XYZ file of C-alpha atoms in Angstrom:
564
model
C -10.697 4.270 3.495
C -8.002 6.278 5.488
C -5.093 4.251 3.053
C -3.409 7.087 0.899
C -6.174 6.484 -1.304
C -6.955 10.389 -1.871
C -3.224 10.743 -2.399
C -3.253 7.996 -4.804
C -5.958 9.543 -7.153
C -4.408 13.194 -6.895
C -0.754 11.975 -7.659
C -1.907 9.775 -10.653
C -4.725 12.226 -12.187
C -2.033 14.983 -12.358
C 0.664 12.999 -12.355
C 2.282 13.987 -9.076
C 4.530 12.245 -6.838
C 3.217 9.845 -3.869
C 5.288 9.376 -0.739
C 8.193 7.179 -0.670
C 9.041 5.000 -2.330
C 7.040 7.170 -4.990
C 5.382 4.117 -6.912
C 5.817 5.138 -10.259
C 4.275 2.375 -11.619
C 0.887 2.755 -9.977
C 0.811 6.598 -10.904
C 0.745 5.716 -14.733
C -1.424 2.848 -13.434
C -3.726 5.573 -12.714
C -3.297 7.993 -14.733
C -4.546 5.606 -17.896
C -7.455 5.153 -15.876
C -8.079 8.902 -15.156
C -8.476 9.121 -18.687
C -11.714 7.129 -18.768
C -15.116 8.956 -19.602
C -17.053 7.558 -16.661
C -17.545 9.061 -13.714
C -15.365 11.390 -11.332
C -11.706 10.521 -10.878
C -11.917 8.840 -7.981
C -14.416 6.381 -9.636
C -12.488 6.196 -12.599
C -9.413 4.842 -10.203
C -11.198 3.082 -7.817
C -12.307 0.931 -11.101
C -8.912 0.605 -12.460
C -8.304 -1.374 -8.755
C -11.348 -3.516 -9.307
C -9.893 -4.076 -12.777
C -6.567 -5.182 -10.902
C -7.925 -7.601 -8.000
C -10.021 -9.096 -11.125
C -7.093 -9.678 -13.369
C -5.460 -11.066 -10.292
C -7.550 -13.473 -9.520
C -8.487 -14.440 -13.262
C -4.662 -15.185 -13.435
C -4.347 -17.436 -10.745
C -7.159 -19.392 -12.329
C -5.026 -19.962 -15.218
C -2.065 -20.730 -13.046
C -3.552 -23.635 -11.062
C -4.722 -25.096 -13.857
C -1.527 -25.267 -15.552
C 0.053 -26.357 -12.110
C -2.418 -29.327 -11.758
C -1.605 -29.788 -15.042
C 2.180 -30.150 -14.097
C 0.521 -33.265 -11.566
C -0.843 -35.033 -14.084
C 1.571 -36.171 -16.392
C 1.234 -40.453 -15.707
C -1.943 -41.046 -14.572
C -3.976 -41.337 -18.015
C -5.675 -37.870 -17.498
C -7.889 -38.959 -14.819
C -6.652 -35.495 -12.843
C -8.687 -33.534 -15.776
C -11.788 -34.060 -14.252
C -10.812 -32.392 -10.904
C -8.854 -28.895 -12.418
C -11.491 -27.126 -13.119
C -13.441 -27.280 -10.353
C -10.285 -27.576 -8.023
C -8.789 -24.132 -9.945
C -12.489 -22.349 -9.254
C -12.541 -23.586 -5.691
C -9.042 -22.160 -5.305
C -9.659 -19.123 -7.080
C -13.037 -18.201 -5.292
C -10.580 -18.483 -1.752
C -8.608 -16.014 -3.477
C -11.279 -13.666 -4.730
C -13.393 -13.760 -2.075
C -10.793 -13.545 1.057
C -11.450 -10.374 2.820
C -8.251 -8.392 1.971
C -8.087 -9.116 -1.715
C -11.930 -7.617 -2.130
C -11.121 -4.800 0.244
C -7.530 -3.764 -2.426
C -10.304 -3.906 -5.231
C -12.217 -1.210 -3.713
C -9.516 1.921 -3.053
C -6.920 3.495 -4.923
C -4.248 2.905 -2.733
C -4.746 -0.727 -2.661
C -4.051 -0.640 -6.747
C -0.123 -0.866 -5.668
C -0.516 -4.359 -3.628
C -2.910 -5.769 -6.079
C -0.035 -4.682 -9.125
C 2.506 -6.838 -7.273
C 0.005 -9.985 -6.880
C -0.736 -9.272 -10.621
C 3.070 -9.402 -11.230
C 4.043 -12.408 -9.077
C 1.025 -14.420 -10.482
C 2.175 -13.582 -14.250
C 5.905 -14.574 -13.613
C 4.521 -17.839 -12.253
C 2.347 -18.335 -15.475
C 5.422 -17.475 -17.604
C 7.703 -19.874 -16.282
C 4.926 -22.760 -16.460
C 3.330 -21.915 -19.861
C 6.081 -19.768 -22.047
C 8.853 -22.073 -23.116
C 12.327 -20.624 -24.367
C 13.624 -17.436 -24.254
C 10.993 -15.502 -24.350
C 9.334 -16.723 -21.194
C 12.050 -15.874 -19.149
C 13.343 -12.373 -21.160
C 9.443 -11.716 -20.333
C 9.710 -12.335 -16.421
C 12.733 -10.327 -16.036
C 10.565 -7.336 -17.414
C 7.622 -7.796 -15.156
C 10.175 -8.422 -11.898
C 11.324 -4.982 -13.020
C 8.250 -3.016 -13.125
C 7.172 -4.636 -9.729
C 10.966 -2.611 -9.079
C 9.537 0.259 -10.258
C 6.033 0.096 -7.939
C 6.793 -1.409 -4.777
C 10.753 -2.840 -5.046
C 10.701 -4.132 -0.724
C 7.857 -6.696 -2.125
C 8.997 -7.562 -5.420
C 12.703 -8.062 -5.024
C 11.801 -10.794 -2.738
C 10.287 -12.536 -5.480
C 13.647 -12.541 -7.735
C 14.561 -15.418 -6.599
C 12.086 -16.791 -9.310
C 14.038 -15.653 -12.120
C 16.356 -18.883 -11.276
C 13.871 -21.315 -11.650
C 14.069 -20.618 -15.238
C 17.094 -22.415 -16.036
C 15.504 -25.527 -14.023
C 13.739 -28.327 -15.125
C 10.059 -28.601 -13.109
C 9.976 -32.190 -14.214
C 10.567 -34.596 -16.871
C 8.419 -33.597 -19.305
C 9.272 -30.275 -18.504
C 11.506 -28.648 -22.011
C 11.495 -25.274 -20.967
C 14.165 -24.815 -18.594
C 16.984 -22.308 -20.333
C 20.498 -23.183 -20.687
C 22.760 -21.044 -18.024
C 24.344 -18.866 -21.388
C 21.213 -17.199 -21.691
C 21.272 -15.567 -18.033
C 23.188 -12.388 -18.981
C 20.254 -11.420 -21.238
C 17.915 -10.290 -18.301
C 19.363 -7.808 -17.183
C 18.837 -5.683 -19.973
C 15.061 -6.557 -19.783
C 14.834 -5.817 -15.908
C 16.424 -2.416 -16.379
C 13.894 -1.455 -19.177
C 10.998 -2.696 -16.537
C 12.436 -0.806 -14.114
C 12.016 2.632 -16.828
C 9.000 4.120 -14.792
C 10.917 5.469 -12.046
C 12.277 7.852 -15.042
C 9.082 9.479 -13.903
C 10.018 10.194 -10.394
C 12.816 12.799 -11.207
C 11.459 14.378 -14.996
C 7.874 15.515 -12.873
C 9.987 16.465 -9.782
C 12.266 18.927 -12.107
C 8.449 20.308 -13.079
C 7.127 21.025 -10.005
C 3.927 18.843 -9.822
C 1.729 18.844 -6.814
C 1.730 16.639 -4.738
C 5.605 16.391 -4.818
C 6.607 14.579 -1.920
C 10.330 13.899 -1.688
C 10.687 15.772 -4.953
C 13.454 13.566 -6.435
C 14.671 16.104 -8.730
C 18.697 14.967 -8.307
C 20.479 11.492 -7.753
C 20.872 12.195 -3.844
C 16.859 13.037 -3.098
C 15.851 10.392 -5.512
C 17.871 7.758 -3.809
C 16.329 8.670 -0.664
C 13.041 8.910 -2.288
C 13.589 5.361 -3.451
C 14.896 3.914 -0.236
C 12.558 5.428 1.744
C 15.527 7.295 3.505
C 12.410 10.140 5.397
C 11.761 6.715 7.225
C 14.843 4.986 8.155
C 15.877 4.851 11.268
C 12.220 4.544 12.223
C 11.531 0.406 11.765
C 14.176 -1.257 13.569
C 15.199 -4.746 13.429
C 17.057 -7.620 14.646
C 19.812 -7.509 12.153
C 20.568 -3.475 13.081
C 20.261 -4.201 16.803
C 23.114 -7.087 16.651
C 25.103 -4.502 14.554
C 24.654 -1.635 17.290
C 25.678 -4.647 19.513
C 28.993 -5.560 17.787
C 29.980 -1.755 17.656
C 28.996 -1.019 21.490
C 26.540 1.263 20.705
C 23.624 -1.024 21.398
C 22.470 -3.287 24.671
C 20.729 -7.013 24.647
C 17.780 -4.935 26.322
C 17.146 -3.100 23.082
C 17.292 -6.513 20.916
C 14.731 -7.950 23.246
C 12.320 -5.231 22.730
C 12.515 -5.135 19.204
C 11.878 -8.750 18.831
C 8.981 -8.809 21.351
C 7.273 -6.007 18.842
C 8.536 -7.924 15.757
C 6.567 -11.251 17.484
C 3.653 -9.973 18.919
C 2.683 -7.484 15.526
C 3.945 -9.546 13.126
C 4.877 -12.917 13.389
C 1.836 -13.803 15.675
C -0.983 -12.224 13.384
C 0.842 -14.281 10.039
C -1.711 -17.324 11.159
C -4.227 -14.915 11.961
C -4.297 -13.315 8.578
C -3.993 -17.140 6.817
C -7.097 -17.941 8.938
C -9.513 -14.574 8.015
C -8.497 -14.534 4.510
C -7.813 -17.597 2.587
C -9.380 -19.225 5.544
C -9.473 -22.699 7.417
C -10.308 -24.960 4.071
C -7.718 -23.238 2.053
C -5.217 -24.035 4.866
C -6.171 -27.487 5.231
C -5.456 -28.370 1.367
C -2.334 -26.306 1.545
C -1.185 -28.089 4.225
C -1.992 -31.556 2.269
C -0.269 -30.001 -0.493
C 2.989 -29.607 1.542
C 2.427 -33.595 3.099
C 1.745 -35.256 0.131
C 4.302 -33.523 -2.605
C 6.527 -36.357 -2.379
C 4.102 -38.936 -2.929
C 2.722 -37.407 -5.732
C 5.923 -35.999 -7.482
C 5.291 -32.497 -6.998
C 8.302 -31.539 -5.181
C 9.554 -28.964 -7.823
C 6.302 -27.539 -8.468
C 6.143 -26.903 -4.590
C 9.316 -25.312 -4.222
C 8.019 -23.018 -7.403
C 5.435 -21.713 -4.700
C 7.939 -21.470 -1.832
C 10.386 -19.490 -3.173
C 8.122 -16.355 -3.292
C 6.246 -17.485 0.145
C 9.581 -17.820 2.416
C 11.369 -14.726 1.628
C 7.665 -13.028 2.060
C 7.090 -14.777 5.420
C 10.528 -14.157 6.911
C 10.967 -10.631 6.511
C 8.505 -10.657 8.957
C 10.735 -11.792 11.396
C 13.710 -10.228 11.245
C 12.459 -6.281 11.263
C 9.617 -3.729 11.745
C 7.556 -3.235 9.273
C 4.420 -1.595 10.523
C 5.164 1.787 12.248
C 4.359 2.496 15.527
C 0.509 4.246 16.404
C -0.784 2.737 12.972
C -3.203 -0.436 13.062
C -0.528 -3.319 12.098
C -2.829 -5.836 11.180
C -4.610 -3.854 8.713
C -1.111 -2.764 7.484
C 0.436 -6.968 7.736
C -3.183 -7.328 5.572
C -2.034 -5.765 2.488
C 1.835 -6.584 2.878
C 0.486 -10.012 2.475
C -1.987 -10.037 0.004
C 0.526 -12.147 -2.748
C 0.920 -14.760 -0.122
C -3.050 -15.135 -0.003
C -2.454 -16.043 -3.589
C 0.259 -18.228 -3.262
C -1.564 -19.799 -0.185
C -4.342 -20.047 -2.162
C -2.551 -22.174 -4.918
C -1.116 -24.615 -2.506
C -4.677 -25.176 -2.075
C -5.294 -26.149 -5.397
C -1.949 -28.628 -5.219
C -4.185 -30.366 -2.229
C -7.042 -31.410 -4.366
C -4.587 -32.615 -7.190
C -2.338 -34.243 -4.845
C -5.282 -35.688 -3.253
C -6.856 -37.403 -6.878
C -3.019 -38.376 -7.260
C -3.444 -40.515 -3.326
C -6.544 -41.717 -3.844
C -7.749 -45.103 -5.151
C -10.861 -45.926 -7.423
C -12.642 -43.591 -9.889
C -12.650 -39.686 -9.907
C -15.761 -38.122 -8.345
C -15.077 -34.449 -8.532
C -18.682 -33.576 -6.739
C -17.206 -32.839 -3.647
C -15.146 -30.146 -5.218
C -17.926 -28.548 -6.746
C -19.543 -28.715 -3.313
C -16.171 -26.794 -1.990
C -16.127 -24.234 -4.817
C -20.182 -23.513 -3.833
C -19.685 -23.444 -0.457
C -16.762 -20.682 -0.579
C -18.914 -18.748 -3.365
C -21.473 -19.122 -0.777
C -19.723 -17.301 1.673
C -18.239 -14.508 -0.239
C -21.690 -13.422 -1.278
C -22.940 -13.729 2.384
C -20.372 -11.338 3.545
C -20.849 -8.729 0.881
C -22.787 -6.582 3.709
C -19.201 -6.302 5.707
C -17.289 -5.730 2.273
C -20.010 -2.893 0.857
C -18.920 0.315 0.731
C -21.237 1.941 -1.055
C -21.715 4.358 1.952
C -18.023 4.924 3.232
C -17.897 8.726 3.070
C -16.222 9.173 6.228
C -12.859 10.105 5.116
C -14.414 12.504 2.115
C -15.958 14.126 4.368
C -13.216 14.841 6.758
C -11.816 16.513 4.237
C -14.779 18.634 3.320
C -15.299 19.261 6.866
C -11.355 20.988 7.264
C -12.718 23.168 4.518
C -15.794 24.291 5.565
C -13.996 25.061 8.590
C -11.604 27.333 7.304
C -12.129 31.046 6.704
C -10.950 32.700 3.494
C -7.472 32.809 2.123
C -6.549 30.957 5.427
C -3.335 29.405 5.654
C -3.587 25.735 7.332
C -0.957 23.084 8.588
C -2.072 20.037 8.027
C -0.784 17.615 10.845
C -1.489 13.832 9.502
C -2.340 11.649 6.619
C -6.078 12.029 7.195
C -5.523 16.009 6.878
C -3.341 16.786 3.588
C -4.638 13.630 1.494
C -8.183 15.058 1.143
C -7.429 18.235 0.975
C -4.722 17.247 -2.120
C -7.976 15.761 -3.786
C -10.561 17.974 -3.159
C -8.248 21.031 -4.022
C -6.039 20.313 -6.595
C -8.459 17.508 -8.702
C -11.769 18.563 -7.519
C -10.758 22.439 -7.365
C -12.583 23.532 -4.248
C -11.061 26.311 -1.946
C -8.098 27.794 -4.093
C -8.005 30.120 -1.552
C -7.187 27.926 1.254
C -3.276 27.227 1.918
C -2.540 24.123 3.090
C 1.062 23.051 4.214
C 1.528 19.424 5.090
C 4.224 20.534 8.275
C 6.161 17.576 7.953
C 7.568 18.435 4.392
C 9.270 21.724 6.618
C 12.183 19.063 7.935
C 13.284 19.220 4.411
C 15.294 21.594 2.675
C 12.975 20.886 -0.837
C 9.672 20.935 1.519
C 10.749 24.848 2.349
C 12.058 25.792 -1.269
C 8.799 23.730 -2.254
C 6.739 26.095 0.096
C 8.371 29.410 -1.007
C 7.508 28.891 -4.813
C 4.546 28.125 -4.622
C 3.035 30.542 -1.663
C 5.804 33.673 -1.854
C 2.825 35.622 -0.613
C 3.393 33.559 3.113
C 6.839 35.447 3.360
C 8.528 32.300 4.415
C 11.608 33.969 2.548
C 15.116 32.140 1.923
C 16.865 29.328 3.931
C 19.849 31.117 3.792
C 21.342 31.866 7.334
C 19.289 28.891 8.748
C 21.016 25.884 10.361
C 21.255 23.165 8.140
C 19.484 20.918 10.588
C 15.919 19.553 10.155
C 14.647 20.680 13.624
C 15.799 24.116 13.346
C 14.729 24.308 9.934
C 11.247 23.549 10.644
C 11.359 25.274 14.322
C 12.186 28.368 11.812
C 9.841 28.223 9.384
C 6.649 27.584 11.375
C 7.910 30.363 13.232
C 8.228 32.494 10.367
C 5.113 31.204 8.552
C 3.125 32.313 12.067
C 4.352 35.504 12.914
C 3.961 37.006 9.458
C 0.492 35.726 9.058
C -0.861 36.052 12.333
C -2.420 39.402 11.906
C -2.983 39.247 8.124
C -4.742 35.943 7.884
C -6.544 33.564 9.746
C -4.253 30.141 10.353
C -5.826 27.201 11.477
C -3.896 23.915 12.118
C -5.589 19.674 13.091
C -6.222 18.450 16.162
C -3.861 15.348 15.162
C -0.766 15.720 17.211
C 1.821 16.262 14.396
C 4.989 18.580 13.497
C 3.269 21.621 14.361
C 2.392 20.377 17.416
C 5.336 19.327 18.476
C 7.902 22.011 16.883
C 5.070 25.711 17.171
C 2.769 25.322 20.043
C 5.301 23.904 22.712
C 7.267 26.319 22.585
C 4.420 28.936 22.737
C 2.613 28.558 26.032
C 0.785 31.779 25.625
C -0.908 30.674 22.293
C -4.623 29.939 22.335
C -6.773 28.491 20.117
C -10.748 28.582 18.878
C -12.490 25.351 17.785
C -13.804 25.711 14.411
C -15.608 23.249 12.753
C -13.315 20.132 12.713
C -10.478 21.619 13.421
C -8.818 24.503 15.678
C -7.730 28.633 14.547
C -5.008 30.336 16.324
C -6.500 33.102 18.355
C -5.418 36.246 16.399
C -6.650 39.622 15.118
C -7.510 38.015 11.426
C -10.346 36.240 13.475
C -11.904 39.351 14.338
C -15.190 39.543 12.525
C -14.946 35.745 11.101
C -17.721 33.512 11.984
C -16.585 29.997 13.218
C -18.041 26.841 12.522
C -19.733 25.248 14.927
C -20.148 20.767 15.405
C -23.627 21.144 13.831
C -22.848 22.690 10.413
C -20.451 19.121 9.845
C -21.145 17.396 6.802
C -21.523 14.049 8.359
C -22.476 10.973 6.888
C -23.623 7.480 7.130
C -22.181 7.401 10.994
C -23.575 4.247 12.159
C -25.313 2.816 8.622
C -21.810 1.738 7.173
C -20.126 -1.515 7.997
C -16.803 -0.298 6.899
C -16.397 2.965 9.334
C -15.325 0.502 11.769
C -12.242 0.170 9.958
C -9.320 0.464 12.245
C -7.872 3.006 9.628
C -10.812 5.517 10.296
C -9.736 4.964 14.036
C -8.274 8.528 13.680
C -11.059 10.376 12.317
C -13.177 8.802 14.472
C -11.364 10.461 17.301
C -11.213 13.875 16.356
C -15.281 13.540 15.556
C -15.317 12.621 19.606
C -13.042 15.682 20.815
C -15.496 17.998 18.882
C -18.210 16.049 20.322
C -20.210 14.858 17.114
C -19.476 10.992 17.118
C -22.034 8.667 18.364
């Protein structure tokens, strides 16, 4: 898919650096996998994912069955009959909901499915690893969630309390409060990957985005400071308020995108993933706690789900011109799991309400029924065929003369071209510059050691200001290449776009394959590509290219005039 997933390979095979916040975890993720003897890289990652969404749900299976074993502690073991095929009913609404198969099938969903993994193991800690060591444990998988993807996981620290409190009274494994100043220690070591961000950045790996080399750029590498400003919320607009630099205007705005792309698609996504049956049980679950003395073991799920849920509310997460459902999909794949285990609660709470003997066939009939439909809707899932985004990438390359120099304007553009370049090793010749990286001071210095042949020369004498730095260097970058080699640039509007060709309303350009060359004497004598010499494949024979993140590729196939 178009998800980072090319970046994702190329950044862990080599062991480069991925966009903010860098996930250092999932780049040694990957790189153990790169290692395997099967396949190409991208296989070998795309299994390591599989691997993940498997281990996830394998772990919740062993989680609600030591929660329904946490409902059973009075009633004569008559709830034994019901956890295993309640836990496999559960489990199957996990493993079978839409997003968590679609994370097992790409790179880039490896990073959501780590912090599920993570969440579902700190659970299973605190319910199954008495003393010490259960919660010393937890504290070092809440710090390599830190280290992957910290805005998910430190929502989920509130967890690390529940240690030092009794689930119930046959619970022995809540930790005296003297025993709390031995986690940090534990979530610092956890938190040890990130020591990768800044020892590859002072090597000069490719990709390097951000290149965290120093405390200052690997703060804002962390924090995802190339992006603030950009996802407002209601918290900064009441600030700008109180300091009279804001209006109520702007606060209304922000919450009526916060509401209509976030909060109102959270029961869309509950209904499409765990689905209807899985909500029906949780909701039991929620009802009938108090009845059935599961109050603690309830709040155990909550305190991951709330924080998760209301985040949601308060600021923009999904950036503007990008599909935010797809993008709330994977934000909430944990709270599928955790969903999905209030599910489980239902059935047990239900045995728990009930009169008369256990007759657990009806949960075997639930369990069928969802295994049922997860195999029917394999033919949506399948991508055996997606190629579409591969061969965008081949397609920029076949469209590029020699020892061209190209900016690459979006995601779709420099994330294939990382992979087939720099893993796969086709086109050395080809430059690519991702134009974006040109508003920073370490995307220029970046530039100038690695292509000193481009003449984009020393910052020195430049205005240290990211718009006239990159105004400068694309200006450079052009009129010293122009008549020496052929420099072709996407038809995504992007930095190039916006900071070259407005300002040049003489410039023309010639389509080329899937892309577009700046008219200049280096194209004298090159033959162009023309729409029919496209690699494309599997147009209209693929489910999945009507994935709303291919929505972009799927355009610029329609301005050259090739898509159906």
């Amino acid at each position: 898919m178009d998800d980072d997933s090319a970046e994702t390979i190329t950044a862990g095979t080599l062991l480069g650096i991925q966009h903010p916040p860098g996930y250092a975890l999932d780049t040694l993720w990957v790189r153990l996998f790169a290692f395997l003897p099967l396949g190409g890289a991208a296989f070998r990652v795309n299994l390591g994912s599989a691997f993940l969404g498997a281990l996830g749900v394998f772990l919740f299976f062993l989680l609600s069955r030591r929660v329904l074993g946490f409902l059973d502690p009075g009633k004569a073991g008559s709830l034994r009959i019901w956890i295993l095929p309640a836990s496999l009913f559960a489990s199957f609404c996990l493993g079978f909901s839409h997003t968590q198969w679609e994370k097992a099938l790409g790179a880039k969903g490896g990073i959501y499915l780590i912090q599920e993994v993570l969440l579902l193991g700190i659970l299973y800690v605190r319910l199954s690893v008495p003393g010490p060591k259960g919660f010393l444990l937890a504290c070092l998988l809440s710090g390599m969630g830190l280290a992957n993807h910290w805005e998910t996981q430190v929502l989920f620290l509130p967890l690390l309390a529940v240690f030092f409190w009794p689930l119930g009274p046959a619970d022995r494994t809540a930790l005296p409060k003297e025993w709390a100043p031995y986690g940090p220690p534990f979530l610092f070591l956890g938190l040890s990957p990130l020591l990768l961000l800044p020892l590859r950045a002072h090597l000069d790996p490719l990709p390097d985005l951000g290149h965290p080399d120093h405390w200052d750029r690997f703060l804002k590498c962390i924090f995802r400071g190339y992006t603030f400003g950009r996802e407002p919320g209601l918290l900064g607009s009441l600030w700008d308020i109180a300091r009279g630099t804001g209006s109520w205007a702007v606060l209304g705005s922000v919450w009526t995108r916060i509401w209509k792309e976030q909060v109102s698609y959270i029961p869309v996504h509950f209904w499409n993933n765990p689905g209807p049956l899985a909500l029906a049980f949780g909701v039991l679950a929620i009802l009938g706690a108090g009845r059935a003395g599961a109050r603690k073991i309830l709040v155990l799920v909550f305190l991951p789900l709330v924080p998760l849920l209301a985040v949601f509310t308060v600021a923009l997460w999904v950036p503007l011109n990008v599909p935010h459902a797809w993008l709330m999909d994977n934000y909430l794949l944990p709270a599928d799991a955790l969903v999905c285990l209030l599910a489980a609660m239902g059935l047990g709470i239900l045995d728990r309400l009930k009169e008369g003997p256990t007759k657990p066939h009806i949960l075997w009939f639930f369990a069928l029924l969802v295994l049922f439909n997860g195999a029917t809707a394999y033919r949506l899932m399948n991508e055996t065929k997606q190629t579409l985004r591969y061969d965008y990438g081949t397609n920029l390359l076949r469209s590029l003369p020699k020892a061209s120099l190209f900016f690459a304007e979006g995601d779709e553009d420099y994330f294939p071209l990382y992979y087939l370049q720099l893993v796969e090793g086709r086109r050395p010749d080809v430059r690519m510059i991702p134009s974006f990286t040109l508003f920073e001071t370490w995307g220029w210095d970046q530039l100038e050691r690695s292509h000193p042949e481009l003449g984009l020369g020393s910052r020195e004498g430049v205005p240290d200001d990211p718009y006239h730095r990159i105004e400068t260097a694309l200006g450079r970058l052009v009129s010293k290449g122009r008549d020496r080699i052929p420099i072709g640039y996407s038809y995504f509007s992007g930095a190039f776009h916006h900071y070259y060709l407005q300002g040049q309303g003489t410039a023309k350009a010639l389509p080329s394959g899937n892309l577009l060359l700046l008219e200049t004497r280096a194209l004298q004598g090159v033959d162009l590509l023309a729409p029919g010499g496209l690699r494309l494949r599997h147009f209209t024979d693929c489910p999945s290219n009507a994935h709303p993140s291919l929505t972009g590729i799927w355009r610029v196939y329609r301005a050259v005039g090739v898509a159906p």
